Each structure stands twice: as structure tokens, then as C-alpha cells.
PDB file of C-alpha atoms in Angstrom:
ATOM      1  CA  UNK A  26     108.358  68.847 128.369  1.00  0.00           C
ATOM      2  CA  UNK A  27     104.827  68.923 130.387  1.00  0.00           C
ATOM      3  CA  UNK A  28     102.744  69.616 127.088  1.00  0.00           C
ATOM      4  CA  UNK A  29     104.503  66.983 125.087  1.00  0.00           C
ATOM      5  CA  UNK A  30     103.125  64.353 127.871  1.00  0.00           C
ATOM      6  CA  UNK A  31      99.884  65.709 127.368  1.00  0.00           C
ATOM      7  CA  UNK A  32      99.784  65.140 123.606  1.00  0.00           C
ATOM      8  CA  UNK A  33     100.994  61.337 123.833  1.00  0.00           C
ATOM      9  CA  UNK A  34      98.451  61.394 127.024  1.00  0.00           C
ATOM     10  CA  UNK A  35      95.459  62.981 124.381  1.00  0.00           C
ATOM     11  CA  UNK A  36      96.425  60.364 122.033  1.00  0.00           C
ATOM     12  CA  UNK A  37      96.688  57.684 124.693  1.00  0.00           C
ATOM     13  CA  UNK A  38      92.700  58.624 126.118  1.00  0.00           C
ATOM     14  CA  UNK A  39      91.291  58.944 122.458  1.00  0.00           C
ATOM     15  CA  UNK A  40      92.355  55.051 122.103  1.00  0.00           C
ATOM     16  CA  UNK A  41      89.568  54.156 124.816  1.00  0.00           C
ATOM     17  CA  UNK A  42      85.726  53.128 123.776  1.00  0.00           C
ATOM     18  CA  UNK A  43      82.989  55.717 123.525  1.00  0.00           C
ATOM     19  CA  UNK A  44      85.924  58.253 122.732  1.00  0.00           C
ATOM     20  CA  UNK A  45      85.487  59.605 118.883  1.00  0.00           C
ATOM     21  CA  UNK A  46      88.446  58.628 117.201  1.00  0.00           C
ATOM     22  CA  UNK A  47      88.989  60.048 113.195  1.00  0.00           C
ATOM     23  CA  UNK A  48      89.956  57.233 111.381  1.00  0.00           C
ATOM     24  CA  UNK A  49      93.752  57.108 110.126  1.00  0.00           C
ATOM     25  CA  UNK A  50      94.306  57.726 106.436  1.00  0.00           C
ATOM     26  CA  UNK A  51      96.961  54.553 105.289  1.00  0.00           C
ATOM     27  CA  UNK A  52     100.479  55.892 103.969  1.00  0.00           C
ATOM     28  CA  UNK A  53      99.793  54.261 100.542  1.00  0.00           C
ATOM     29  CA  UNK A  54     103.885  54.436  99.467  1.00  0.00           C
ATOM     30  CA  UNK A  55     102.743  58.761  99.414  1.00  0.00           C
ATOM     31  CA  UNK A  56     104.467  61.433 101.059  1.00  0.00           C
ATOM     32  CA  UNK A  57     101.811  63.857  99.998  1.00  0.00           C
ATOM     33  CA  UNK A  58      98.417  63.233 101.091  1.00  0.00           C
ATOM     34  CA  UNK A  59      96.194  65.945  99.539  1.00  0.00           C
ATOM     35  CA  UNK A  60      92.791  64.337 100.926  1.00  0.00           C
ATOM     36  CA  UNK A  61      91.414  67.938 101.312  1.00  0.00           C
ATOM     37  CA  UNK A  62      92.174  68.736  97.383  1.00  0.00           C
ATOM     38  CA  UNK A  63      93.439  72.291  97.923  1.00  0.00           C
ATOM     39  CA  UNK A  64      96.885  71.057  95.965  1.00  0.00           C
ATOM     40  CA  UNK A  65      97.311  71.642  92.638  1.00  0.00           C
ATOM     41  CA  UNK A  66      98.932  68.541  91.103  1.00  0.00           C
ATOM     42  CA  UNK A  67     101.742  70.099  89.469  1.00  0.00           C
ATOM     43  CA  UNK A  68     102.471  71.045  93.446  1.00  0.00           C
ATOM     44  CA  UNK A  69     101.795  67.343  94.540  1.00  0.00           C
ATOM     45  CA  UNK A  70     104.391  65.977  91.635  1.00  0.00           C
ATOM     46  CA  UNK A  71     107.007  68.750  92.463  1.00  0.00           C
ATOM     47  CA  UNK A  72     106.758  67.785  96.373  1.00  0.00           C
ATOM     48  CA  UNK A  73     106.747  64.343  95.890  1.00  0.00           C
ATOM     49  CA  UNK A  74     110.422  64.516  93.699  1.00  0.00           C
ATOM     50  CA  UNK A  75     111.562  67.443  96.014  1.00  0.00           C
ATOM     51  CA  UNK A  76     110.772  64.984  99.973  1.00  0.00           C
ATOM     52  CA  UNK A  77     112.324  61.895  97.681  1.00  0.00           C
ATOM     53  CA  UNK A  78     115.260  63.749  96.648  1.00  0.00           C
ATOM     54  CA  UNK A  79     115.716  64.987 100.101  1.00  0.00           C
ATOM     55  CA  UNK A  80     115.054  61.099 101.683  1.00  0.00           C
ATOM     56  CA  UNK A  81     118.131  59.968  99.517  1.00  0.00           C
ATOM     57  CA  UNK A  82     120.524  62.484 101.001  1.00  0.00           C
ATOM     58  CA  UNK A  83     119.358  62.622 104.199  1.00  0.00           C
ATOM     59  CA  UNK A  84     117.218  59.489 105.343  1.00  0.00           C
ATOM     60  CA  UNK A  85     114.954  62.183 106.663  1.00  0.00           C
ATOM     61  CA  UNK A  86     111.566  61.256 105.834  1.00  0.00           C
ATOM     62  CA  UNK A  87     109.144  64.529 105.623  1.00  0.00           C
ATOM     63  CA  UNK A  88     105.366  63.388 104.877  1.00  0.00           C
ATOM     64  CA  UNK A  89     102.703  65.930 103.946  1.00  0.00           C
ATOM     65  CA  UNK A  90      98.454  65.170 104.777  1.00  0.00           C
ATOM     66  CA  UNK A  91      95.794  67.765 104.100  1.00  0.00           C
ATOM     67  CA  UNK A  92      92.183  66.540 105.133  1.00  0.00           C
ATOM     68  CA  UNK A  93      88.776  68.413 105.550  1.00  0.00           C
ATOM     69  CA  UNK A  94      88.327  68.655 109.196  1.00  0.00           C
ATOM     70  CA  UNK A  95      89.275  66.513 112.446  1.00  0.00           C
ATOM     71  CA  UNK A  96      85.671  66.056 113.058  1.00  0.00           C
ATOM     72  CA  UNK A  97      86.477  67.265 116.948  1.00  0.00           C
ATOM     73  CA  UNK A  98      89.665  65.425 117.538  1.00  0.00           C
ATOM     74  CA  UNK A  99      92.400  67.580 118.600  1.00  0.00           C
ATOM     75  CA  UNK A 100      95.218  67.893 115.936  1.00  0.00           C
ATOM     76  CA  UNK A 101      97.660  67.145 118.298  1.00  0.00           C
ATOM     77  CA  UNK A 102      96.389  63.419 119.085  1.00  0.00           C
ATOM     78  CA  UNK A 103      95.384  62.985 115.330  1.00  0.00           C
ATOM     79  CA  UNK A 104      99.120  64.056 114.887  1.00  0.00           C
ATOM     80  CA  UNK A 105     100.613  61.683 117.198  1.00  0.00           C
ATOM     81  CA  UNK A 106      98.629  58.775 116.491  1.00  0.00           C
ATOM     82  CA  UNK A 107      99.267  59.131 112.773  1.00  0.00           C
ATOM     83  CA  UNK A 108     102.580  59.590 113.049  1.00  0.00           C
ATOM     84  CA  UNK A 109     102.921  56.400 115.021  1.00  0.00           C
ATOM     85  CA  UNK A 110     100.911  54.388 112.256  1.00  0.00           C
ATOM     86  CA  UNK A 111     103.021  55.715 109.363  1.00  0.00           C
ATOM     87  CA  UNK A 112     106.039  55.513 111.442  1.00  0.00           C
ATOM     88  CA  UNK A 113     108.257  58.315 109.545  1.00  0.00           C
ATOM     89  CA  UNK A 114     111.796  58.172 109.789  1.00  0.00           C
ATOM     90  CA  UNK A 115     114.452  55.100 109.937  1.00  0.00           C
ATOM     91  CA  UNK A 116     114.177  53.130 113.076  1.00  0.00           C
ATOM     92  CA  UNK A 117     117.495  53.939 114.333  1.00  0.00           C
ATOM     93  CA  UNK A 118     117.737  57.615 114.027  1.00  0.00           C
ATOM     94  CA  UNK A 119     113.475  58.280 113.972  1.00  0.00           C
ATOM     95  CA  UNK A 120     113.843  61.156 112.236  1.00  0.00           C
ATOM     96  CA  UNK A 121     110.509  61.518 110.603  1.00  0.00           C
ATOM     97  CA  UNK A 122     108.812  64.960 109.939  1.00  0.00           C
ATOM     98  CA  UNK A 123     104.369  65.180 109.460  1.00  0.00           C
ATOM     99  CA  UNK A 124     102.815  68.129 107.789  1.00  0.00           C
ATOM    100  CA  UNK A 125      98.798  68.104 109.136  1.00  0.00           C
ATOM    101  CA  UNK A 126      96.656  70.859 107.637  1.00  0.00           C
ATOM    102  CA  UNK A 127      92.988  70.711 108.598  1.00  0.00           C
ATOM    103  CA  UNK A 128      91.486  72.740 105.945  1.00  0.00           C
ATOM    104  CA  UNK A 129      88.046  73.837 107.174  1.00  0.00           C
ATOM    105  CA  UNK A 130      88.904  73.898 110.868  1.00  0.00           C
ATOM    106  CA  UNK A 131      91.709  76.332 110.513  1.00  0.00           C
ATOM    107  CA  UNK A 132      94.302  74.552 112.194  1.00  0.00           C
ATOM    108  CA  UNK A 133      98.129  73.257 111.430  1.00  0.00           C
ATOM    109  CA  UNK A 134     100.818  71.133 113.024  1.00  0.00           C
ATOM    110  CA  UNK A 135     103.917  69.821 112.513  1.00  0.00           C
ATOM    111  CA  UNK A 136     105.466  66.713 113.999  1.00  0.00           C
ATOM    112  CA  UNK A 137     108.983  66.148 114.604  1.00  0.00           C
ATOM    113  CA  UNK A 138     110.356  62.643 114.988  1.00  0.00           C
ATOM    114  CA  UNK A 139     112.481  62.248 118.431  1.00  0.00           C
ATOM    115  CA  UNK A 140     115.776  62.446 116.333  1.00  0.00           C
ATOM    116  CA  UNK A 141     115.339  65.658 115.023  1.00  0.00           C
ATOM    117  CA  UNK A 142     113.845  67.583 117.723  1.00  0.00           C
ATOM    118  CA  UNK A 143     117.481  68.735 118.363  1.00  0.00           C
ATOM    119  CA  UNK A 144     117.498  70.492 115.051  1.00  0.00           C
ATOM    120  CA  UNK A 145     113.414  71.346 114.427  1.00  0.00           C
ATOM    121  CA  UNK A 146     113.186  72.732 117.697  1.00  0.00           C
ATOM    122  CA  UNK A 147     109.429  73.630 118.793  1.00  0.00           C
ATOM    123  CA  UNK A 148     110.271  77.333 119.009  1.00  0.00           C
ATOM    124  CA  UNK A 149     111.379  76.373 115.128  1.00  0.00           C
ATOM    125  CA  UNK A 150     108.113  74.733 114.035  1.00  0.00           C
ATOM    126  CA  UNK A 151     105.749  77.813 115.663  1.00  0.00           C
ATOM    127  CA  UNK A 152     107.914  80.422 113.816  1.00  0.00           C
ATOM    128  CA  UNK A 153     107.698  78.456 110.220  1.00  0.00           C
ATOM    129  CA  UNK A 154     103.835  78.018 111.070  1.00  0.00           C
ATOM    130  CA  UNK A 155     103.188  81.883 111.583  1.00  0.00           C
ATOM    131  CA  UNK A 156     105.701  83.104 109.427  1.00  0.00           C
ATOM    132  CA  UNK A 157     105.517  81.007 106.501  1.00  0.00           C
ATOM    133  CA  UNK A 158     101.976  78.740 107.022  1.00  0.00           C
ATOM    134  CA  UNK A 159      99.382  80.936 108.469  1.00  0.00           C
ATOM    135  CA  UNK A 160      99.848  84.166 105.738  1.00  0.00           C
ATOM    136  CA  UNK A 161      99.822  82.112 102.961  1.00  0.00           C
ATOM    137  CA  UNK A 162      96.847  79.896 104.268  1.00  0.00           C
ATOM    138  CA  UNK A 163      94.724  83.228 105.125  1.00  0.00           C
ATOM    139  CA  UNK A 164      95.328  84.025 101.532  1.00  0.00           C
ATOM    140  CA  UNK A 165      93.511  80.745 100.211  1.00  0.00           C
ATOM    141  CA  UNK A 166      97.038  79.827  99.215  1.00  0.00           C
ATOM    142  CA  UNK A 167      97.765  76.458 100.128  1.00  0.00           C
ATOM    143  CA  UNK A 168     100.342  75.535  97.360  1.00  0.00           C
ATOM    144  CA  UNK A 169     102.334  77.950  98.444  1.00  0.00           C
ATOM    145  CA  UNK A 170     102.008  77.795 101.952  1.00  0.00           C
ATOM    146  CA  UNK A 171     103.046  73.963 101.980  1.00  0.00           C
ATOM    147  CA  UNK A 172     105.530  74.719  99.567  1.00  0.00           C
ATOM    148  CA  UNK A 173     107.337  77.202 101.853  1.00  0.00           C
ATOM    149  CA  UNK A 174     106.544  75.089 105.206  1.00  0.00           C
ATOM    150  CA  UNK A 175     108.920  72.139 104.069  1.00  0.00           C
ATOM    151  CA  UNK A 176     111.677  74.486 102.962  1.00  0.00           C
ATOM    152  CA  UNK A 177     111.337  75.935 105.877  1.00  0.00           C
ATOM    153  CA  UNK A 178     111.752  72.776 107.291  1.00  0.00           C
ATOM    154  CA  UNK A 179     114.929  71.154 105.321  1.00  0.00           C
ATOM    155  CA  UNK A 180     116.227  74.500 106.076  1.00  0.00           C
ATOM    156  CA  UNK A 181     115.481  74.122 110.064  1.00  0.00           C
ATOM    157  CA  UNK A 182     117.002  71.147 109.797  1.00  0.00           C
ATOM    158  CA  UNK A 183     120.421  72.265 107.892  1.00  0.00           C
ATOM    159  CA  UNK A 184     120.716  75.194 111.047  1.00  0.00           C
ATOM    160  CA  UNK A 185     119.888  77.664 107.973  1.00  0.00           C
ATOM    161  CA  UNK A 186     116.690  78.677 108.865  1.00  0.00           C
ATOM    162  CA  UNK A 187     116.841  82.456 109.653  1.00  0.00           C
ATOM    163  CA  UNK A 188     113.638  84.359 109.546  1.00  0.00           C
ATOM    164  CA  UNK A 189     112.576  86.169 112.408  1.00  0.00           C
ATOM    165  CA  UNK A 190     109.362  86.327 114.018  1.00  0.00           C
ATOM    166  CA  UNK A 191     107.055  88.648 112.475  1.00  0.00           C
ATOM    167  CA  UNK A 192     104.964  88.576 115.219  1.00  0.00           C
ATOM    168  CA  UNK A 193     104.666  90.300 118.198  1.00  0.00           C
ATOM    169  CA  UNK A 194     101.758  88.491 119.542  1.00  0.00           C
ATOM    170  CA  UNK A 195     100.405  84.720 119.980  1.00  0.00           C
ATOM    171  CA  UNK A 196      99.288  83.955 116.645  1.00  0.00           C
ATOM    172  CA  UNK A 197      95.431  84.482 117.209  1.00  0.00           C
ATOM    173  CA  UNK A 198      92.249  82.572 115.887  1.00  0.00           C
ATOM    174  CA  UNK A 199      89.772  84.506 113.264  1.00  0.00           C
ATOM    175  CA  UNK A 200      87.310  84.664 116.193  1.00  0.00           C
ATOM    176  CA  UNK A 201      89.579  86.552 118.396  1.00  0.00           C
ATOM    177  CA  UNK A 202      91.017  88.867 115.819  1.00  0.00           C
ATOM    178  CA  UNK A 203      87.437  89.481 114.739  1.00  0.00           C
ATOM    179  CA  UNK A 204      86.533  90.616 118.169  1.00  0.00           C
ATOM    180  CA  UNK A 205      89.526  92.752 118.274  1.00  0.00           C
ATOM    181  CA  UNK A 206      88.644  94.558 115.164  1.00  0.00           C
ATOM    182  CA  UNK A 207      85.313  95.159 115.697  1.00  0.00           C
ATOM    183  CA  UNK A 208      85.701  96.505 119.318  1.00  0.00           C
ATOM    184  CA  UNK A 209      88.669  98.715 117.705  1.00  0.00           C
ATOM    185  CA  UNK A 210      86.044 100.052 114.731  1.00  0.00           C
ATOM    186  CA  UNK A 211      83.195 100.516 117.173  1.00  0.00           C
ATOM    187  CA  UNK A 212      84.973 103.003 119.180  1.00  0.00           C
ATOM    188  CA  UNK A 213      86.736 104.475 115.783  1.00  0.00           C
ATOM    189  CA  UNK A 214      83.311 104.456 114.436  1.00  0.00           C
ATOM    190  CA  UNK A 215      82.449 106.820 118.031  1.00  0.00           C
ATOM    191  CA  UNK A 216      84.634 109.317 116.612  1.00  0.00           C
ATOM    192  CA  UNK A 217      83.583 109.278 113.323  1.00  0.00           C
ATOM    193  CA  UNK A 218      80.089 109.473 114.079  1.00  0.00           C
ATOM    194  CA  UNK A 219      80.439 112.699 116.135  1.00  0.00           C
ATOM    195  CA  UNK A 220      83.046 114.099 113.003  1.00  0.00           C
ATOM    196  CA  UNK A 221      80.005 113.553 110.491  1.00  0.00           C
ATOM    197  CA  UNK A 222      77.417 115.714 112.989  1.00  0.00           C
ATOM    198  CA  UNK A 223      79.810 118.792 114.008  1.00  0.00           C
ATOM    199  CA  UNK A 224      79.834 121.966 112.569  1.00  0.00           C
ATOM    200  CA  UNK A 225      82.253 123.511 110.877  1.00  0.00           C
ATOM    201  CA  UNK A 226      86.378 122.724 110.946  1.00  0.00           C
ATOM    202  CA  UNK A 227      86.176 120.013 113.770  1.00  0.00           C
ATOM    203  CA  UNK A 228      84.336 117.162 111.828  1.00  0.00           C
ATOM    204  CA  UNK A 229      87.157 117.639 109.122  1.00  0.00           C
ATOM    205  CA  UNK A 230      89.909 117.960 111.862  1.00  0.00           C
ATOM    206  CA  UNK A 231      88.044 114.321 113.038  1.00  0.00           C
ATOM    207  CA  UNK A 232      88.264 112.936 109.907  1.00  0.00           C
ATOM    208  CA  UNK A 233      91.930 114.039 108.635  1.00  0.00           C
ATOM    209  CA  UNK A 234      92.503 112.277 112.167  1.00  0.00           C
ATOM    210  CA  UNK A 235      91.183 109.299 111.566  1.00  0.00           C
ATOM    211  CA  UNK A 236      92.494 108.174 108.045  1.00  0.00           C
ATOM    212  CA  UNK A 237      95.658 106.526 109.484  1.00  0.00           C
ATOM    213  CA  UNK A 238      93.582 104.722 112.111  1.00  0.00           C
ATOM    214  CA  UNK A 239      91.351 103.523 109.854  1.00  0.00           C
ATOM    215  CA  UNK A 240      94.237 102.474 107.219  1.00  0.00           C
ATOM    216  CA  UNK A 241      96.259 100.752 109.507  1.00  0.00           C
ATOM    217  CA  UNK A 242      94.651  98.933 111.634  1.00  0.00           C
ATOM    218  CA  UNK A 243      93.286  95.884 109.409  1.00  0.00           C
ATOM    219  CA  UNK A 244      97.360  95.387 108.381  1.00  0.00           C
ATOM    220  CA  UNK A 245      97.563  94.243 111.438  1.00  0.00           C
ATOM    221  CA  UNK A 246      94.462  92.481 112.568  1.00  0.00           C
ATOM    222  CA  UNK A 247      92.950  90.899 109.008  1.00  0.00           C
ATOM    223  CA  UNK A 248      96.253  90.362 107.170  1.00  0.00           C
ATOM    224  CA  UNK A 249      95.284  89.844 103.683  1.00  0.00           C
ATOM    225  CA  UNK A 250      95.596  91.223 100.475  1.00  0.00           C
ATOM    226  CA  UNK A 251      92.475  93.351 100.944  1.00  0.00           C
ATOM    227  CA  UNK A 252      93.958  95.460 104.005  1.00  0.00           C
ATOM    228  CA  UNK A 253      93.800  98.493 102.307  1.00  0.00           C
ATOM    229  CA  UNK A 254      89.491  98.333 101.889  1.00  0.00           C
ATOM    230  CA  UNK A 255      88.551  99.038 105.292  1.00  0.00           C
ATOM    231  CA  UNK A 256      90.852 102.575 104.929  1.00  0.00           C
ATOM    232  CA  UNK A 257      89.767 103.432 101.071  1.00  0.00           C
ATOM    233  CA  UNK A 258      85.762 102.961 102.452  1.00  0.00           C
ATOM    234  CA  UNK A 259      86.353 105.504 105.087  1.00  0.00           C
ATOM    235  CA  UNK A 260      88.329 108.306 103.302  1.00  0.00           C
ATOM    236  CA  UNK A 261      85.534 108.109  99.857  1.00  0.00           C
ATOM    237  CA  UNK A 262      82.640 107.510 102.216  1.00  0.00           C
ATOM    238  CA  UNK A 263      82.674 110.166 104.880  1.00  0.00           C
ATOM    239  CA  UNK A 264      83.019 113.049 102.389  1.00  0.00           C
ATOM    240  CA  UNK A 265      79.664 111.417 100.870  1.00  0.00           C
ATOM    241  CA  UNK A 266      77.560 110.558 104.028  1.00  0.00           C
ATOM    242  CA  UNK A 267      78.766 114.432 105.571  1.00  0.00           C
ATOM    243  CA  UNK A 268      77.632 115.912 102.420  1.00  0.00           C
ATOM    244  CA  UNK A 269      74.015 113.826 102.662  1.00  0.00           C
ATOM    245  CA  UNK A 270      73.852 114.220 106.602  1.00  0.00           C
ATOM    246  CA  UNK A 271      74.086 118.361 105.791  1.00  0.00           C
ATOM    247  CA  UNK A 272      71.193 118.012 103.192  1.00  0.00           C
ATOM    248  CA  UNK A 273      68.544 115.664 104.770  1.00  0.00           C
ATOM    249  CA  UNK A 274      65.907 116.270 107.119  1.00  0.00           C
ATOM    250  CA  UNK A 275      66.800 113.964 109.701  1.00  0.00           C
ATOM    251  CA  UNK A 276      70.763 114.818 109.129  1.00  0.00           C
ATOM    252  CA  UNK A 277      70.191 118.487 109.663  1.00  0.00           C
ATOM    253  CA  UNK A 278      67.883 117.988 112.763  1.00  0.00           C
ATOM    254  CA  UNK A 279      70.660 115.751 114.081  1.00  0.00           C
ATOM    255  CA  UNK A 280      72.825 118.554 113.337  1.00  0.00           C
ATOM    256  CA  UNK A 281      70.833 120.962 115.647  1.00  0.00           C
ATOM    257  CA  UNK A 282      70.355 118.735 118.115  1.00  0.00           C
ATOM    258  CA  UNK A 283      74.242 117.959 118.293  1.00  0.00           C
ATOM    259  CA  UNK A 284      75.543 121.329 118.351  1.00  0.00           C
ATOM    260  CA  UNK A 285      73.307 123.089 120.656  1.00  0.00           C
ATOM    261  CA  UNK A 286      74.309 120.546 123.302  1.00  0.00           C
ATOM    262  CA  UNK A 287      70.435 119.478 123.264  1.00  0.00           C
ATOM    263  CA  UNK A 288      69.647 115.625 124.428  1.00  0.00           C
ATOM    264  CA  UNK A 289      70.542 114.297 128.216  1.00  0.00           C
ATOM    265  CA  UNK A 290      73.959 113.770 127.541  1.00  0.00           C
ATOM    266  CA  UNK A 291      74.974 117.045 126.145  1.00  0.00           C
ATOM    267  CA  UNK A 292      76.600 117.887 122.899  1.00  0.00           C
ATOM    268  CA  UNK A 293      79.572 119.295 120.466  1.00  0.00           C
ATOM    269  CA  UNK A 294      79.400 123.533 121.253  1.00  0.00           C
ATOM    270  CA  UNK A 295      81.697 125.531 119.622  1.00  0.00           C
ATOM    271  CA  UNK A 296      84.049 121.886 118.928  1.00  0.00           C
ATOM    272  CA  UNK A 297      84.375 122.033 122.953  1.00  0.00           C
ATOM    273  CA  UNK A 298      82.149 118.966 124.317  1.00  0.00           C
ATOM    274  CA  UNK A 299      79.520 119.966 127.066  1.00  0.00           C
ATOM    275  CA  UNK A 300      78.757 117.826 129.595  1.00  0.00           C
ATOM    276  CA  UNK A 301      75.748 116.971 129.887  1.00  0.00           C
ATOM    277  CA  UNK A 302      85.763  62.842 100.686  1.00  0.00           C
ATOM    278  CA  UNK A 303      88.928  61.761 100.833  1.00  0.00           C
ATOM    279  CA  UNK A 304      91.949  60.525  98.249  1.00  0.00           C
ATOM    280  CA  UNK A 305      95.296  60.763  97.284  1.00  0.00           C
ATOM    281  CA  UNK A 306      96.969  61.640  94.084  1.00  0.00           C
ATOM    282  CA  UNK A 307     100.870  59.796  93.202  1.00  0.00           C
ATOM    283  CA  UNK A 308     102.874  62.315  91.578  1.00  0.00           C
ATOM    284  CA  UNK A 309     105.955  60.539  91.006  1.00  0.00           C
ATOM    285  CA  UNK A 310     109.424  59.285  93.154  1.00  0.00           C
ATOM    286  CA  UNK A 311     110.563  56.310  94.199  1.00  0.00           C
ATOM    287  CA  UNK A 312     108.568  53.943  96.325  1.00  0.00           C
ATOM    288  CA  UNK A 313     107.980  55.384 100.423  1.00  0.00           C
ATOM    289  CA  UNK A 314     106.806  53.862 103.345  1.00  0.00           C
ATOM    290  CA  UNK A 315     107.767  54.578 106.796  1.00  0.00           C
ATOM    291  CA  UNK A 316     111.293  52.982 108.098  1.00  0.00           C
ATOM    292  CA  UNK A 317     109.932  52.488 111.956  1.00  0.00           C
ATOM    293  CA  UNK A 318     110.557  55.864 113.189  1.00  0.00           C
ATOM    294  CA  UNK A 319     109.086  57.014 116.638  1.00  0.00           C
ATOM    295  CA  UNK A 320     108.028  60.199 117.867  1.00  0.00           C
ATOM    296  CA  UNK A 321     107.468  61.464 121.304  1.00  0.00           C
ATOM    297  CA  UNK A 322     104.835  64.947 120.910  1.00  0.00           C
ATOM    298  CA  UNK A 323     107.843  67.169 119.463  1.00  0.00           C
ATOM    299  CA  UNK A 324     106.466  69.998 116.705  1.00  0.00           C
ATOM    300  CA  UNK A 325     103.561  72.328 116.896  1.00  0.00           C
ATOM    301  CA  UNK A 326     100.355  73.486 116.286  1.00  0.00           C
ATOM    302  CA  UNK A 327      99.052  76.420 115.296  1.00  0.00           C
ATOM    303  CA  UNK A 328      95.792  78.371 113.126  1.00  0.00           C
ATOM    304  CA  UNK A 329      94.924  80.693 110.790  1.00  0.00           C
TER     305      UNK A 329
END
């Protein structure tokens, strides 16, 4: 495909002068490469037996890397051109699999040796990177979320790999879901201002209203395991800030002012509106060094 081309042509451009190229971490006889030290080592042993295991009954090779940051490479020619160095995957089948995870800028990718893009199709990779990657990563948990990427993987691989897509959307960066949600509060945050300043049975009405808006909506725009905050806040804190707003000076003159339609742009009457550094750790296996496998931009990328 088109994109593929551009990856090896990414990788291909980086290899010029005067273009900043991350140096390439050396295989070392390790399929996992924790240089970012988010693994626990019990993880690191268990991966290492679990990819050697897998090597003897398959010859596939699977190879795992976490590092800080890319320092302003794109992943995908870091990918390739690692890939080609450790050469993952026998020479006559090339059917080498690379786990990248650049901790600090957010980003993922896995690359699929040219043998086994039959089976660990790119629409494959992007599902097991937003389905079993990215909500794990968001959580901080990168044991598990490497843990669940290779099975995820051998599974791929064996056609048993059945999850659907839990999303309906492009998986988005924390920038763009952050401007999401705070365009969807501020004009939430519109309609609970006017509940807190109206009289009588409409700024309850408003705020009954509003509870589900205010619960849902981080489920689906700040997955985590603090969702729920954001909704809890609003259904203690209105009850508090209406009760304070009715007893202050400045909340009661606001009060006036908003329900005798005073000010140029009118007002609530009535509830009616008026117009108006980096190492590796061995945990055990055999020996493992790449068996001359070649890759041609298959995989995918994705963030968290």
C-alpha cells in the first residue's frame, strides 16, 4: 500500500546527513527491551519464557522495546529501521513481529515482518493497539498492556483473535480529546450556570437535567478509572454553590439581575428566557538474535 512506501521512504530520508537520526538500541540476544523501565521484572522474565516458548513452535520471532521518547523521529521510521537492524524472523519465511512503545511521547507501533502480514493484518494491529494497548497504557499500566498486546498478537496470528472494535472513532491524541471535553463542559457549564441563578423549580429542573450529561460524558472522552469524578463533583457541588449563591451579596444581586431580565442581553422571567537512560534487563530463555528476517512497513501505529 501507498503509506507503507512512505514509511520505508521516512526511513530511507532519515538515513541522509543533517537529518536527526535516534540511535538504534543493539538486540543484545533480548526479546524484551525495557529501556524505558515501566516493566516490572517478574513481567520481563514471564515474556521472555512466554516469546521463547512461542519461537520454538512457531519460528515466529516477536521482540518487545520500550524507550523514553523518539526525540522527534517518527515511530514509524524508528520502527522500520530497527526492525531491519535486528532483523526478526528466519530469513526464509521473515516472519518477525516489533513491539515499540515510546513512553513519554504517547505513541505505539507494531511491526509485522513481510511473512506474516497475511495473518497480522494492519486492520489487526490498529484494533489490538486501541483495544488492548491504549486503555491499559492510559491507566499507567504498562505490564499489562504489553502483556495483552502479544497475546493479542500470537492470537492474530493463530486466526483466533476475535475482539471487536470498541471504538467508534479514530483513536484520538490527549490534546484532541482534551479539546473535545472542554468545549463539551464549557457549554454544559452554560447551562449550569444559568440553573444556579434561576428562581424557583427551573434551576432544579436544569440540574436533574444535567446529571447524566455530566456523568457520561468523561466515559467516553477521558477513559480511565476516574470517569465517574467529573459527574460526583457536579451532583455534591451544585446543591452547595446554589445554596451559597442564594445567601451572598453578590449571589443574590446576580439573582435580581437574572430574573428581572435586567443586563443587555436579557434574562430568565418566569423560567421563559427574554430576549434581550537506557538498559536492558535478561530474564531468562534460550539465547535470541534475529534469523535475517525482512520487513516491508506492515503493522501500525497508534497513541494514547
Amino acid at each position: 500500500m501507498m503509506y507503507r512506501f512512505t514509511f520505508i521512504l521516512l526511513a530511507c530520508l532519515s538515513s541522509f546527513p543533517g537529518m536527526a537520526q535516534k540511535p538504534l538500541p543493539e538486540l543484545w540476544n533480548l526479546r524484551v527491551h525495557d529501556d524505558a523501565h515501566v516493566l516490572k521484572q517478574e513481567t520481563i522474565d514471564a515474556l521472555e519464557s512466554q516469546l521463547a516458548a512461542y519461537e520454538d513452535s512457531t519460528s515466529n520471532q516477536i521482540a518487545i522495546l520500550t524507550l523514553s521518547t523518539l526525540d522527534g523521529e517518527p515511530i514509524e521510521s524508528f520502527s522500520i529501521r530497527l526492525a531491519e537492524k535486528w532483523k526478526l524472523g528466519t530469513q526464509d519465511k521473515d516472519n518477525g513481529v516489533l513491539i515499540i512503545v515510546a513512553v513519554e511521547d504517547h505513541k505505539m507501533r507494531i511491526e509485522v515482518g513481510m511473512g506474516l502480514e497475511g495473518v497480522l493484518t494492519d486492520a489487526l494491529c490498529n484494533r489490538i493497539i486501541r483495544n488492548e494497548m491504549a486503555p491499559a497504557f492510559r491507566r499507567a499500566d504498562f505490564d499489562g498492556g504489553i502483556i495483552a498486546a502479544v497475546n493479542g498478537i500470537v492470537a492474530a496470528i493463530g486466526g483466533e483473535y476475535v475482539a471487536e472494535d470498541t471504538d467508534a472513532l479514530p483513536e484520538l491524541s490527549l490534546g484532541a480529546r482534551l479539546g473535545i471535553g472542554l468545549g463539551i463542559y464549557a457549554f454544559l457549564g452554560l447551562f449550569a450556570f444559568f440553573g444556579l441563578f434561576v428562581k424557583g423549580g427551573w434551576g432544579w429542573f436544569m440540574y436533574v437535567f444535567l446529571i447524566p450529561f455530566f456523568s457520561i460524558f468523561p466515559a467516553f472522552i477521558f477513559p480511565s478509572d476516574l470517569w465517574y469524578v467529573p459527574g460526583l463533583a457536579f451532583i455534591i457541588g451544585f446543591p452547595i454553590i446554589k445554596f451559597l449563591v442564594g445567601r451572598s451579596e453578590w449571589g443574590k444581586r446576580m439573582l435580581t439581575k437574572m430574573n428581572s431580565g435586567g443586563g443587555s442581553g436579557g434574562g430568565w422571567s418566569g423560567g421563559s428566557w427574554s430576549s434581550g537512560s537506557s538498559s536492558s534487563s535478561w530474564g531468562g530463555g534460550s539465547s535470541f538474535s534475529g534469523g535475517g528476517g525482512s520487513f516491508g512497513g506492515g503493522g501500525s501505529s497508534g497513541s494514547w
